[in-house]
Amino acid sequence: MSAPSPLRPIVLVLAAAIVLTGFGAALGLRELGLPWQEPEPAPAAARAVPDRLDRLVPDAQSVREPVKEFGRGGPGITPTPPRVLAIASAAVPSGVRHRLAAVKGVQKVMAADAGMITISGAGLNLLAVDPAAFRSWTPQAVADEPAVWSALMRGELVADSSATRRYGLIPGAAYQVDGGPRLRVAAGAPLGLKGIDGVVSTEAGRAMGLADDVVVLLHGKEGRIDAADVSKVLGGTAQVVPLGAAQPRAKQVDVGRPGSYLDLYQAAATHCPGLSWTVLAAIGQVESSHGRNNGPSSAGALGPMQFMPRTWAHYGVDGDGDGEKDIWSPYDAVPGAANYLCKSGAPGNLRKAIYAYNHSWSYVDKVMSLAAAYARDYA
């Protein structure tokens, strides 16, 4: 196994969502050469009443080994947030770290292993840390969440909240690292480390071949550490990133699989950038009342999003990373629906995409009305 490369430049934006490859192409109207002309929208349907998604819990036989939740509260760690993050091209020796500690404004220094791994072709920048030493470097909500630190001790990944949204990562699911082991995403947490997508333990990082001591975190009073002074100590090839207060506005730490259909629809929508989760929720309500009636239908459609088996073979998604594309599992079916809508023209031509899902304009109107109702209720 080749070792992962050191972190790419912070300016690199990895916008691709993590979706498994291998989806086939289905023939659409354009491929058949038939002209597409969308009819005038039907009169608006009567105001639809959406279900309360935050009270509905997804259920599937394919759910295995959920991450245990350890409850809230903690030992009262006092955060000492990083004000500067520096990335070197090679390991930063202890002597250089002592010199960094002497830089004006620096009160605390920590080195960490780091590197880039790939999951289904998308790159994630990771830190590998000693959980006990790193805990005080995180925001209060993260430091006080025991499940985060227990997960790191187990060798699991705690992803930054922005990375879970960007790549469609589902806490509680396991993903295959390209050329490496399977890695469980235990939680999504606001880490506040610019350019860093997640953290693992030092031992897990070594197993994945992350580079030793190439990242340095510096703490001091906000605005007192001069990034130019840090750069002089590390040398011209180092990247030095001021982090400011490093206290993200987001307070929530998401542990375990989505606990409600609301969370699941919101996570699954990232498989089609720009698609509103409310459209998935509306389709879920119309098709199965959010898993209450999974079929088979009279036409042979299956699962909470009512896919025909042939359509599922082309567009199904292993949304929870368990190695299976299960038409009956909401954790696969809901992101599969997002994938199907995306391939059918969403979000740009949303009505056409919904029509492809079910060839009825009254169905399109019903879905759009329900989506609008969800948007109002969860605004």
mmCIF file of C-alpha atoms in Angstrom:
data_model
loop_
_atom_site.group_PDB
_atom_site.id
_atom_site.type_symbol
_atom_site.label_atom_id
_atom_site.label_comp_id
_atom_site.label_asym_id
_atom_site.label_seq_id
_atom_site.Cartn_x
_atom_site.Cartn_y
_atom_site.Cartn_z
ATOM 1 C CA MET A 1 0.000 0.000 0.000
ATOM 2 C CA SER A 2 1.457 3.349 -0.975
ATOM 3 C CA ALA A 3 1.566 5.970 1.759
ATOM 4 C CA PRO A 4 -0.919 8.857 1.468
ATOM 5 C CA SER A 5 0.564 12.141 0.359
ATOM 6 C CA PRO A 6 1.007 15.050 2.813
ATOM 7 C CA LEU A 7 -1.851 17.515 2.872
ATOM 8 C CA ARG A 8 -2.596 19.288 -0.359
ATOM 9 C CA PRO A 9 -2.664 23.094 -0.315
ATOM 10 C CA ILE A 10 -5.438 24.512 1.830
ATOM 11 C CA VAL A 11 -6.779 26.407 -1.165
ATOM 12 C CA LEU A 12 -7.657 23.108 -2.817
ATOM 13 C CA VAL A 13 -11.450 22.722 -2.792
ATOM 14 C CA LEU A 14 -12.686 19.131 -2.920
ATOM 15 C CA ALA A 15 -16.267 19.563 -4.059
ATOM 16 C CA ALA A 16 -17.053 16.067 -5.278
ATOM 17 C CA ALA A 17 -19.618 14.173 -3.202
ATOM 18 C CA ILE A 18 -18.663 10.692 -2.048
ATOM 19 C CA VAL A 19 -20.779 8.345 -4.108
ATOM 20 C CA LEU A 20 -19.882 4.862 -5.154
ATOM 21 C CA THR A 21 -19.162 4.334 -8.818
ATOM 22 C CA GLY A 22 -20.677 1.786 -11.135
ATOM 23 C CA PHE A 23 -24.042 3.300 -11.905
ATOM 24 C CA GLY A 24 -25.287 2.381 -15.368
ATOM 25 C CA ALA A 25 -26.879 4.816 -17.763
ATOM 26 C CA ALA A 26 -30.608 4.543 -18.390
ATOM 27 C CA LEU A 27 -32.189 5.702 -21.640
ATOM 28 C CA GLY A 28 -34.173 8.904 -21.298
ATOM 29 C CA LEU A 29 -36.332 10.865 -23.716
ATOM 30 C CA ARG A 30 -33.397 12.851 -25.047
ATOM 31 C CA GLU A 31 -31.353 9.703 -25.738
ATOM 32 C CA LEU A 32 -34.258 8.270 -27.746
ATOM 33 C CA GLY A 33 -34.334 11.378 -29.873
ATOM 34 C CA LEU A 34 -37.839 12.422 -28.890
ATOM 35 C CA PRO A 35 -38.401 16.146 -28.422
ATOM 36 C CA TRP A 36 -38.958 17.301 -24.865
ATOM 37 C CA GLN A 37 -41.717 19.798 -24.266
ATOM 38 C CA GLU A 38 -42.857 20.304 -20.719
ATOM 39 C CA PRO A 39 -46.567 20.995 -20.495
ATOM 40 C CA GLU A 40 -47.929 23.897 -18.550
ATOM 41 C CA PRO A 41 -47.992 23.139 -14.821
ATOM 42 C CA ALA A 42 -51.310 21.849 -13.588
ATOM 43 C CA PRO A 43 -53.270 24.031 -11.166
ATOM 44 C CA ALA A 44 -51.691 24.001 -7.728
ATOM 45 C CA ALA A 45 -52.868 21.102 -5.621
ATOM 46 C CA ALA A 46 -54.621 21.696 -2.362
ATOM 47 C CA ARG A 47 -52.241 22.486 0.490
ATOM 48 C CA ALA A 48 -50.573 19.206 1.427
ATOM 49 C CA VAL A 49 -49.895 18.316 5.036
ATOM 50 C CA PRO A 50 -46.360 16.968 5.566
ATOM 51 C CA ASP A 51 -45.442 14.403 8.181
ATOM 52 C CA ARG A 52 -43.302 15.444 11.146
ATOM 53 C CA LEU A 53 -39.989 14.037 9.936
ATOM 54 C CA ASP A 54 -38.088 14.736 13.143
ATOM 55 C CA ARG A 55 -40.344 12.223 14.913
ATOM 56 C CA LEU A 56 -39.944 9.401 12.375
ATOM 57 C CA VAL A 57 -37.042 7.000 12.887
ATOM 58 C CA PRO A 58 -35.642 5.130 9.852
ATOM 59 C CA ASP A 59 -35.706 1.367 10.225
ATOM 60 C CA ALA A 60 -34.007 -1.236 8.053
ATOM 61 C CA GLN A 61 -32.829 -4.798 8.451
ATOM 62 C CA SER A 62 -29.514 -3.789 6.881
ATOM 63 C CA VAL A 63 -28.610 -1.523 9.818
ATOM 64 C CA ARG A 64 -25.703 -3.212 11.541
ATOM 65 C CA GLU A 65 -23.533 -2.330 14.512
ATOM 66 C CA PRO A 66 -24.710 1.232 15.174
ATOM 67 C CA VAL A 67 -22.189 3.404 16.966
ATOM 68 C CA LYS A 68 -22.990 3.464 20.662
ATOM 69 C CA GLU A 69 -23.995 6.851 22.044
ATOM 70 C CA PHE A 70 -22.316 7.638 25.340
ATOM 71 C CA GLY A 71 -24.472 10.582 26.360
ATOM 72 C CA ARG A 72 -23.756 14.261 26.871
ATOM 73 C CA GLY A 73 -21.598 16.000 29.412
ATOM 74 C CA GLY A 74 -17.897 15.816 30.125
ATOM 75 C CA PRO A 75 -15.188 16.507 32.676
ATOM 76 C CA GLY A 76 -15.152 20.260 32.109
ATOM 77 C CA ILE A 77 -12.259 20.572 29.647
ATOM 78 C CA THR A 78 -11.183 24.194 29.127
ATOM 79 C CA PRO A 79 -10.633 24.729 25.379
ATOM 80 C CA THR A 80 -7.370 26.285 24.235
ATOM 81 C CA PRO A 81 -8.306 26.722 20.567
ATOM 82 C CA PRO A 82 -5.681 26.775 17.830
ATOM 83 C CA ARG A 83 -5.037 30.248 16.453
ATOM 84 C CA VAL A 84 -2.605 29.106 13.748
ATOM 85 C CA LEU A 85 -2.326 25.850 11.807
ATOM 86 C CA ALA A 86 0.942 25.172 10.000
ATOM 87 C CA ILE A 87 1.626 22.409 7.484
ATOM 88 C CA ALA A 88 5.231 21.434 6.810
ATOM 89 C CA SER A 89 6.622 19.340 3.964
ATOM 90 C CA ALA A 90 8.378 16.999 6.416
ATOM 91 C CA ALA A 91 8.253 16.084 10.096
ATOM 92 C CA VAL A 92 8.744 19.057 12.401
ATOM 93 C CA PRO A 93 11.471 18.069 14.912
ATOM 94 C CA SER A 94 11.175 18.802 18.617
ATOM 95 C CA GLY A 95 13.829 21.529 18.413
ATOM 96 C CA VAL A 96 11.767 23.476 15.873
ATOM 97 C CA ARG A 97 8.688 23.038 18.052
ATOM 98 C CA HIS A 98 10.588 24.569 20.969
ATOM 99 C CA ARG A 99 11.477 27.532 18.751
ATOM 100 C CA LEU A 100 7.809 27.888 17.781
ATOM 101 C CA ALA A 101 6.854 27.916 21.458
ATOM 102 C CA ALA A 102 9.172 30.922 21.852
ATOM 103 C CA VAL A 103 7.452 32.930 19.083
ATOM 104 C CA LYS A 104 5.755 36.027 20.472
ATOM 105 C CA GLY A 105 2.147 35.346 21.442
ATOM 106 C CA VAL A 106 2.441 31.533 21.402
ATOM 107 C CA GLN A 107 1.325 29.848 24.623
ATOM 108 C CA LYS A 108 0.954 26.224 23.535
ATOM 109 C CA VAL A 109 2.203 23.998 20.684
ATOM 110 C CA MET A 110 1.056 20.600 19.447
ATOM 111 C CA ALA A 111 2.298 18.490 16.524
ATOM 112 C CA ALA A 112 0.081 15.999 14.694
ATOM 113 C CA ASP A 113 0.423 13.412 11.963
ATOM 114 C CA ALA A 114 -1.520 14.199 8.806
ATOM 115 C CA GLY A 115 -2.160 13.275 5.210
ATOM 116 C CA MET A 116 -4.761 12.750 2.529
ATOM 117 C CA ILE A 117 -6.769 9.559 2.111
ATOM 118 C CA THR A 118 -9.241 8.810 -0.652
ATOM 119 C CA ILE A 119 -12.686 7.288 -0.331
ATOM 120 C CA SER A 120 -14.214 6.301 -3.659
ATOM 121 C CA GLY A 121 -11.889 8.726 -5.424
ATOM 122 C CA ALA A 122 -12.571 11.780 -3.225
ATOM 123 C CA GLY A 123 -9.755 13.088 -1.034
ATOM 124 C CA LEU A 124 -10.075 13.853 2.668
ATOM 125 C CA ASN A 125 -7.409 15.710 4.662
ATOM 126 C CA LEU A 126 -7.009 14.036 8.054
ATOM 127 C CA LEU A 127 -5.136 14.720 11.279
ATOM 128 C CA ALA A 128 -3.987 11.813 13.452
ATOM 129 C CA VAL A 129 -3.845 12.804 17.107
ATOM 130 C CA ASP A 130 -3.533 11.537 20.658
ATOM 131 C CA PRO A 131 -7.174 11.965 21.808
ATOM 132 C CA ALA A 132 -6.222 12.991 25.347
ATOM 133 C CA ALA A 133 -3.762 15.640 24.128
ATOM 134 C CA PHE A 134 -6.037 16.950 21.354
ATOM 135 C CA ARG A 135 -9.244 17.277 23.368
ATOM 136 C CA SER A 136 -8.532 20.780 24.675
ATOM 137 C CA TRP A 137 -7.823 22.006 21.131
ATOM 138 C CA THR A 138 -11.463 21.499 20.103
ATOM 139 C CA PRO A 139 -14.526 23.714 20.657
ATOM 140 C CA GLN A 140 -16.371 23.269 23.953
ATOM 141 C CA ALA A 141 -19.265 21.297 22.410
ATOM 142 C CA VAL A 142 -16.798 18.796 20.974
ATOM 143 C CA ALA A 143 -14.575 18.583 24.047
ATOM 144 C CA ASP A 144 -17.613 17.857 26.235
ATOM 145 C CA GLU A 145 -18.937 15.031 24.000
ATOM 146 C CA PRO A 146 -17.625 11.706 25.366
ATOM 147 C CA ALA A 147 -18.705 9.791 22.254
ATOM 148 C CA VAL A 148 -16.164 11.713 20.159
ATOM 149 C CA TRP A 149 -13.229 10.685 22.313
ATOM 150 C CA SER A 150 -14.390 7.107 22.791
ATOM 151 C CA ALA A 151 -14.717 6.794 19.008
ATOM 152 C CA LEU A 152 -11.182 8.071 18.437
ATOM 153 C CA MET A 153 -9.864 5.571 20.961
ATOM 154 C CA ARG A 154 -11.632 2.820 18.981
ATOM 155 C CA GLY A 155 -9.804 3.877 15.813
ATOM 156 C CA GLU A 156 -12.809 5.529 14.146
ATOM 157 C CA LEU A 157 -13.070 8.798 12.219
ATOM 158 C CA VAL A 158 -14.566 11.985 13.620
ATOM 159 C CA ALA A 159 -15.347 14.060 10.539
ATOM 160 C CA ASP A 160 -15.688 17.815 10.453
ATOM 161 C CA SER A 161 -19.357 18.807 10.141
ATOM 162 C CA SER A 162 -18.695 20.551 6.828
ATOM 163 C CA ALA A 163 -17.084 17.392 5.430
ATOM 164 C CA THR A 164 -20.090 15.235 6.332
ATOM 165 C CA ARG A 165 -22.285 17.629 4.356
ATOM 166 C CA ARG A 166 -19.853 18.061 1.467
ATOM 167 C CA TYR A 167 -19.228 14.373 0.885
ATOM 168 C CA GLY A 168 -22.514 12.926 2.095
ATOM 169 C CA LEU A 169 -20.849 11.021 4.944
ATOM 170 C CA ILE A 170 -23.294 9.371 7.316
ATOM 171 C CA PRO A 171 -22.187 9.092 10.940
ATOM 172 C CA GLY A 172 -22.310 5.453 11.947
ATOM 173 C CA ALA A 173 -21.457 4.175 8.456
ATOM 174 C CA ALA A 174 -18.197 2.527 7.375
ATOM 175 C CA TYR A 175 -16.414 3.476 4.139
ATOM 176 C CA GLN A 176 -13.653 1.767 2.213
ATOM 177 C CA VAL A 177 -10.417 3.749 2.107
ATOM 178 C CA ASP A 178 -8.868 3.342 -1.341
ATOM 179 C CA GLY A 179 -5.925 0.992 -0.907
ATOM 180 C CA GLY A 180 -6.528 0.751 2.831
ATOM 181 C CA PRO A 181 -8.904 -0.432 5.546
ATOM 182 C CA ARG A 182 -12.588 0.260 6.048
ATOM 183 C CA LEU A 183 -13.060 3.317 8.246
ATOM 184 C CA ARG A 184 -16.151 3.968 10.343
ATOM 185 C CA VAL A 185 -17.367 7.566 10.548
ATOM 186 C CA ALA A 186 -18.328 7.755 14.216
ATOM 187 C CA ALA A 187 -19.442 11.381 14.397
ATOM 188 C CA GLY A 188 -19.637 14.729 12.657
ATOM 189 C CA ALA A 189 -18.315 17.609 14.761
ATOM 190 C CA PRO A 190 -17.436 21.303 14.238
ATOM 191 C CA LEU A 191 -13.648 21.089 14.539
ATOM 192 C CA GLY A 192 -12.823 24.592 13.342
ATOM 193 C CA LEU A 193 -9.629 23.549 11.519
ATOM 194 C CA LYS A 194 -9.529 25.146 8.098
ATOM 195 C CA GLY A 195 -8.757 22.597 5.389
ATOM 196 C CA ILE A 196 -9.004 19.596 7.738
ATOM 197 C CA ASP A 197 -11.842 17.152 7.009
ATOM 198 C CA GLY A 198 -11.520 14.970 10.089
ATOM 199 C CA VAL A 199 -9.389 13.421 12.816
ATOM 200 C CA VAL A 200 -8.390 9.883 13.746
ATOM 201 C CA SER A 201 -6.181 8.503 16.497
ATOM 202 C CA THR A 202 -2.413 8.347 16.055
ATOM 203 C CA GLU A 203 -2.598 4.551 15.817
ATOM 204 C CA ALA A 204 -5.280 4.655 13.101
ATOM 205 C CA GLY A 205 -3.269 7.263 11.207
ATOM 206 C CA ARG A 206 -0.183 5.072 11.242
ATOM 207 C CA ALA A 207 -2.221 2.148 9.901
ATOM 208 C CA MET A 208 -3.238 4.379 6.985
ATOM 209 C CA GLY A 209 0.311 5.662 6.455
ATOM 210 C CA LEU A 210 -0.235 9.306 7.410
ATOM 211 C CA ALA A 211 2.931 11.405 7.618
ATOM 212 C CA ASP A 212 4.499 11.914 11.056
ATOM 213 C CA ASP A 213 4.364 15.347 12.751
ATOM 214 C CA VAL A 214 3.796 17.421 9.608
ATOM 215 C CA VAL A 215 1.105 19.650 11.139
ATOM 216 C CA VAL A 216 1.633 22.046 14.037
ATOM 217 C CA LEU A 217 -1.158 23.738 16.006
ATOM 218 C CA LEU A 218 -0.377 26.949 17.934
ATOM 219 C CA HIS A 219 -2.482 28.486 20.693
ATOM 220 C CA GLY A 220 -2.270 31.958 22.178
ATOM 221 C CA LYS A 221 -4.380 35.048 22.637
ATOM 222 C CA GLU A 222 -6.439 35.781 19.559
ATOM 223 C CA GLY A 223 -4.604 37.968 17.076
ATOM 224 C CA ARG A 224 -1.304 37.882 19.014
ATOM 225 C CA ILE A 225 0.533 35.218 16.978
ATOM 226 C CA ASP A 226 2.241 36.589 13.875
ATOM 227 C CA ALA A 227 1.910 34.083 11.033
ATOM 228 C CA ALA A 228 5.020 35.562 9.381
ATOM 229 C CA ASP A 229 7.115 34.741 12.467
ATOM 230 C CA VAL A 230 5.805 31.170 12.409
ATOM 231 C CA SER A 231 6.667 30.876 8.733
ATOM 232 C CA LYS A 232 10.234 32.049 9.387
ATOM 233 C CA VAL A 233 10.778 29.322 11.968
ATOM 234 C CA LEU A 234 9.319 26.574 9.775
ATOM 235 C CA GLY A 235 10.877 27.706 6.502
ATOM 236 C CA GLY A 236 9.481 28.976 3.254
ATOM 237 C CA THR A 237 7.848 25.728 2.124
ATOM 238 C CA ALA A 238 5.443 25.546 5.078
ATOM 239 C CA GLN A 239 1.825 26.636 4.769
ATOM 240 C CA VAL A 240 0.731 28.828 7.669
ATOM 241 C CA VAL A 241 -3.006 29.325 8.130
ATOM 242 C CA PRO A 242 -4.366 31.820 10.714
ATOM 243 C CA LEU A 243 -7.521 30.400 12.317
ATOM 244 C CA GLY A 244 -8.715 33.343 14.372
ATOM 245 C CA ALA A 245 -10.877 32.328 17.308
ATOM 246 C CA ALA A 246 -11.306 28.824 15.817
ATOM 247 C CA GLN A 247 -14.700 28.518 17.526
ATOM 248 C CA PRO A 248 -17.289 27.500 14.915
ATOM 249 C CA ARG A 249 -20.817 28.790 15.256
ATOM 250 C CA ALA A 250 -22.232 25.263 14.904
ATOM 251 C CA LYS A 251 -22.604 23.645 18.307
ATOM 252 C CA GLN A 252 -24.053 20.239 17.470
ATOM 253 C CA VAL A 253 -22.074 17.019 17.448
ATOM 254 C CA ASP A 254 -23.801 14.336 15.370
ATOM 255 C CA VAL A 255 -23.138 10.852 16.713
ATOM 256 C CA GLY A 256 -24.434 7.651 15.113
ATOM 257 C CA ARG A 257 -26.657 7.175 12.092
ATOM 258 C CA PRO A 258 -29.321 9.762 11.266
ATOM 259 C CA GLY A 259 -31.820 9.453 14.088
ATOM 260 C CA SER A 260 -34.782 10.712 12.074
ATOM 261 C CA TYR A 261 -35.996 10.862 8.509
ATOM 262 C CA LEU A 262 -35.385 14.618 8.631
ATOM 263 C CA ASP A 263 -31.663 14.050 9.219
ATOM 264 C CA LEU A 264 -31.562 11.307 6.582
ATOM 265 C CA TYR A 265 -33.216 13.405 3.865
ATOM 266 C CA GLN A 266 -30.903 16.320 4.623
ATOM 267 C CA ALA A 267 -27.793 14.119 4.452
ATOM 268 C CA ALA A 268 -28.934 12.298 1.305
ATOM 269 C CA ALA A 269 -29.583 15.535 -0.601
ATOM 270 C CA THR A 270 -25.806 16.116 -0.727
ATOM 271 C CA HIS A 271 -25.630 13.331 -3.338
ATOM 272 C CA CYS A 272 -27.177 15.854 -5.759
ATOM 273 C CA PRO A 273 -25.621 19.301 -5.107
ATOM 274 C CA GLY A 274 -28.309 21.966 -5.133
ATOM 275 C CA LEU A 275 -31.217 19.567 -4.625
ATOM 276 C CA SER A 276 -33.422 20.535 -1.697
ATOM 277 C CA TRP A 277 -33.929 17.822 0.909
ATOM 278 C CA THR A 278 -37.606 18.802 0.915
ATOM 279 C CA VAL A 279 -38.055 17.173 -2.510
ATOM 280 C CA LEU A 280 -36.716 13.871 -1.203
ATOM 281 C CA ALA A 281 -38.979 14.181 1.837
ATOM 282 C CA ALA A 282 -41.998 14.820 -0.368
ATOM 283 C CA ILE A 283 -41.235 11.798 -2.556
ATOM 284 C CA GLY A 284 -40.695 9.684 0.564
ATOM 285 C CA GLN A 285 -44.083 10.697 1.915
ATOM 286 C CA VAL A 286 -45.924 10.064 -1.353
ATOM 287 C CA GLU A 287 -44.192 6.761 -2.133
ATOM 288 C CA SER A 288 -44.193 4.966 1.227
ATOM 289 C CA SER A 289 -45.186 7.432 3.938
ATOM 290 C CA HIS A 290 -41.530 7.382 5.024
ATOM 291 C CA GLY A 291 -41.083 3.636 5.212
ATOM 292 C CA ARG A 292 -44.496 2.759 6.603
ATOM 293 C CA ASN A 293 -45.534 0.967 3.387
ATOM 294 C CA ASN A 294 -42.518 -0.434 1.562
ATOM 295 C CA GLY A 295 -44.388 -2.620 -0.902
ATOM 296 C CA PRO A 296 -44.088 -4.465 -3.177
ATOM 297 C CA SER A 297 -46.500 -2.242 -5.037
ATOM 298 C CA SER A 298 -48.898 -3.568 -7.670
ATOM 299 C CA ALA A 299 -46.287 -2.589 -10.278
ATOM 300 C CA GLY A 300 -43.454 -4.331 -8.388
ATOM 301 C CA ALA A 301 -41.801 -1.255 -6.848
ATOM 302 C CA LEU A 302 -39.887 -1.923 -3.629
ATOM 303 C CA GLY A 303 -38.593 -0.147 -0.553
ATOM 304 C CA PRO A 304 -39.170 3.207 1.142
ATOM 305 C CA MET A 305 -38.542 5.160 -2.078
ATOM 306 C CA GLN A 306 -40.402 2.604 -4.278
ATOM 307 C CA PHE A 307 -37.764 1.774 -6.879
ATOM 308 C CA MET A 308 -38.362 -0.722 -9.640
ATOM 309 C CA PRO A 309 -35.601 -3.356 -9.382
ATOM 310 C CA ARG A 310 -34.221 -2.591 -12.876
ATOM 311 C CA THR A 311 -34.031 1.131 -12.064
ATOM 312 C CA TRP A 312 -32.350 0.361 -8.745
ATOM 313 C CA ALA A 313 -29.723 -1.724 -10.542
ATOM 314 C CA HIS A 314 -28.686 1.422 -12.458
ATOM 315 C CA TYR A 315 -29.066 4.096 -9.787
ATOM 316 C CA GLY A 316 -28.892 2.386 -6.391
ATOM 317 C CA VAL A 317 -26.453 3.777 -3.822
ATOM 318 C CA ASP A 318 -24.599 2.164 -0.921
ATOM 319 C CA GLY A 319 -25.429 5.167 1.225
ATOM 320 C CA ASP A 320 -24.312 3.756 4.573
ATOM 321 C CA GLY A 321 -21.085 2.170 3.349
ATOM 322 C CA ASP A 322 -21.949 -1.355 4.509
ATOM 323 C CA GLY A 323 -20.934 -2.902 1.181
ATOM 324 C CA GLU A 324 -24.489 -3.456 -0.071
ATOM 325 C CA LYS A 325 -26.944 -1.471 -2.192
ATOM 326 C CA ASP A 326 -30.132 -2.472 -0.387
ATOM 327 C CA ILE A 327 -33.371 -1.340 -2.021
ATOM 328 C CA TRP A 328 -35.199 -1.908 1.278
ATOM 329 C CA SER A 329 -32.837 0.174 3.429
ATOM 330 C CA PRO A 330 -33.718 3.870 3.854
ATOM 331 C CA TYR A 331 -29.988 4.579 4.267
ATOM 332 C CA ASP A 332 -29.445 3.382 0.688
ATOM 333 C CA ALA A 333 -32.826 4.153 -0.902
ATOM 334 C CA VAL A 334 -33.010 7.847 0.000
ATOM 335 C CA PRO A 335 -29.558 8.770 -1.403
ATOM 336 C CA GLY A 336 -30.407 6.480 -4.339
ATOM 337 C CA ALA A 337 -33.433 8.658 -5.037
ATOM 338 C CA ALA A 338 -31.213 11.756 -4.900
ATOM 339 C CA ASN A 339 -28.848 10.117 -7.380
ATOM 340 C CA TYR A 340 -31.718 9.214 -9.716
ATOM 341 C CA LEU A 341 -33.140 12.735 -9.618
ATOM 342 C CA CYS A 342 -29.689 14.197 -10.308
ATOM 343 C CA LYS A 343 -29.179 11.937 -13.335
ATOM 344 C CA SER A 344 -32.658 12.952 -14.544
ATOM 345 C CA GLY A 345 -31.981 16.709 -14.551
ATOM 346 C CA ALA A 346 -32.286 17.946 -10.965
ATOM 347 C CA PRO A 347 -31.864 20.487 -9.615
ATOM 348 C CA GLY A 348 -31.808 22.527 -12.830
ATOM 349 C CA ASN A 349 -34.912 20.957 -14.379
ATOM 350 C CA LEU A 350 -36.610 19.736 -11.240
ATOM 351 C CA ARG A 351 -40.096 19.118 -12.629
ATOM 352 C CA LYS A 352 -38.683 17.009 -15.458
ATOM 353 C CA ALA A 353 -36.598 15.005 -12.960
ATOM 354 C CA ILE A 354 -39.613 14.327 -10.728
ATOM 355 C CA TYR A 355 -41.641 13.342 -13.813
ATOM 356 C CA ALA A 356 -38.910 10.820 -14.661
ATOM 357 C CA TYR A 357 -39.331 9.383 -11.165
ATOM 358 C CA ASN A 358 -43.051 8.827 -11.753
ATOM 359 C CA HIS A 359 -44.571 9.573 -15.150
ATOM 360 C CA SER A 360 -47.490 11.693 -13.959
ATOM 361 C CA TRP A 361 -47.791 15.466 -13.915
ATOM 362 C CA SER A 362 -50.292 15.271 -11.066
ATOM 363 C CA TYR A 363 -47.561 13.364 -9.154
ATOM 364 C CA VAL A 364 -45.119 16.175 -9.932
ATOM 365 C CA ASP A 365 -47.575 18.767 -8.626
ATOM 366 C CA LYS A 366 -48.201 16.752 -5.459
ATOM 367 C CA VAL A 367 -44.467 16.374 -4.762
ATOM 368 C CA MET A 368 -43.804 20.066 -5.375
ATOM 369 C CA SER A 369 -46.694 21.038 -3.084
ATOM 370 C CA LEU A 370 -45.455 18.770 -0.302
ATOM 371 C CA ALA A 371 -41.878 20.038 -0.732
ATOM 372 C CA ALA A 372 -43.123 23.599 -0.335
ATOM 373 C CA ALA A 373 -45.032 22.559 2.795
ATOM 374 C CA TYR A 374 -41.895 20.966 4.286
ATOM 375 C CA ALA A 375 -39.931 24.121 3.501
ATOM 376 C CA ARG A 376 -42.526 26.196 5.381
ATOM 377 C CA ASP A 377 -42.714 23.851 8.351
ATOM 378 C CA TYR A 378 -38.934 23.516 8.760
ATOM 379 C CA ALA A 379 -37.907 27.041 7.808
#
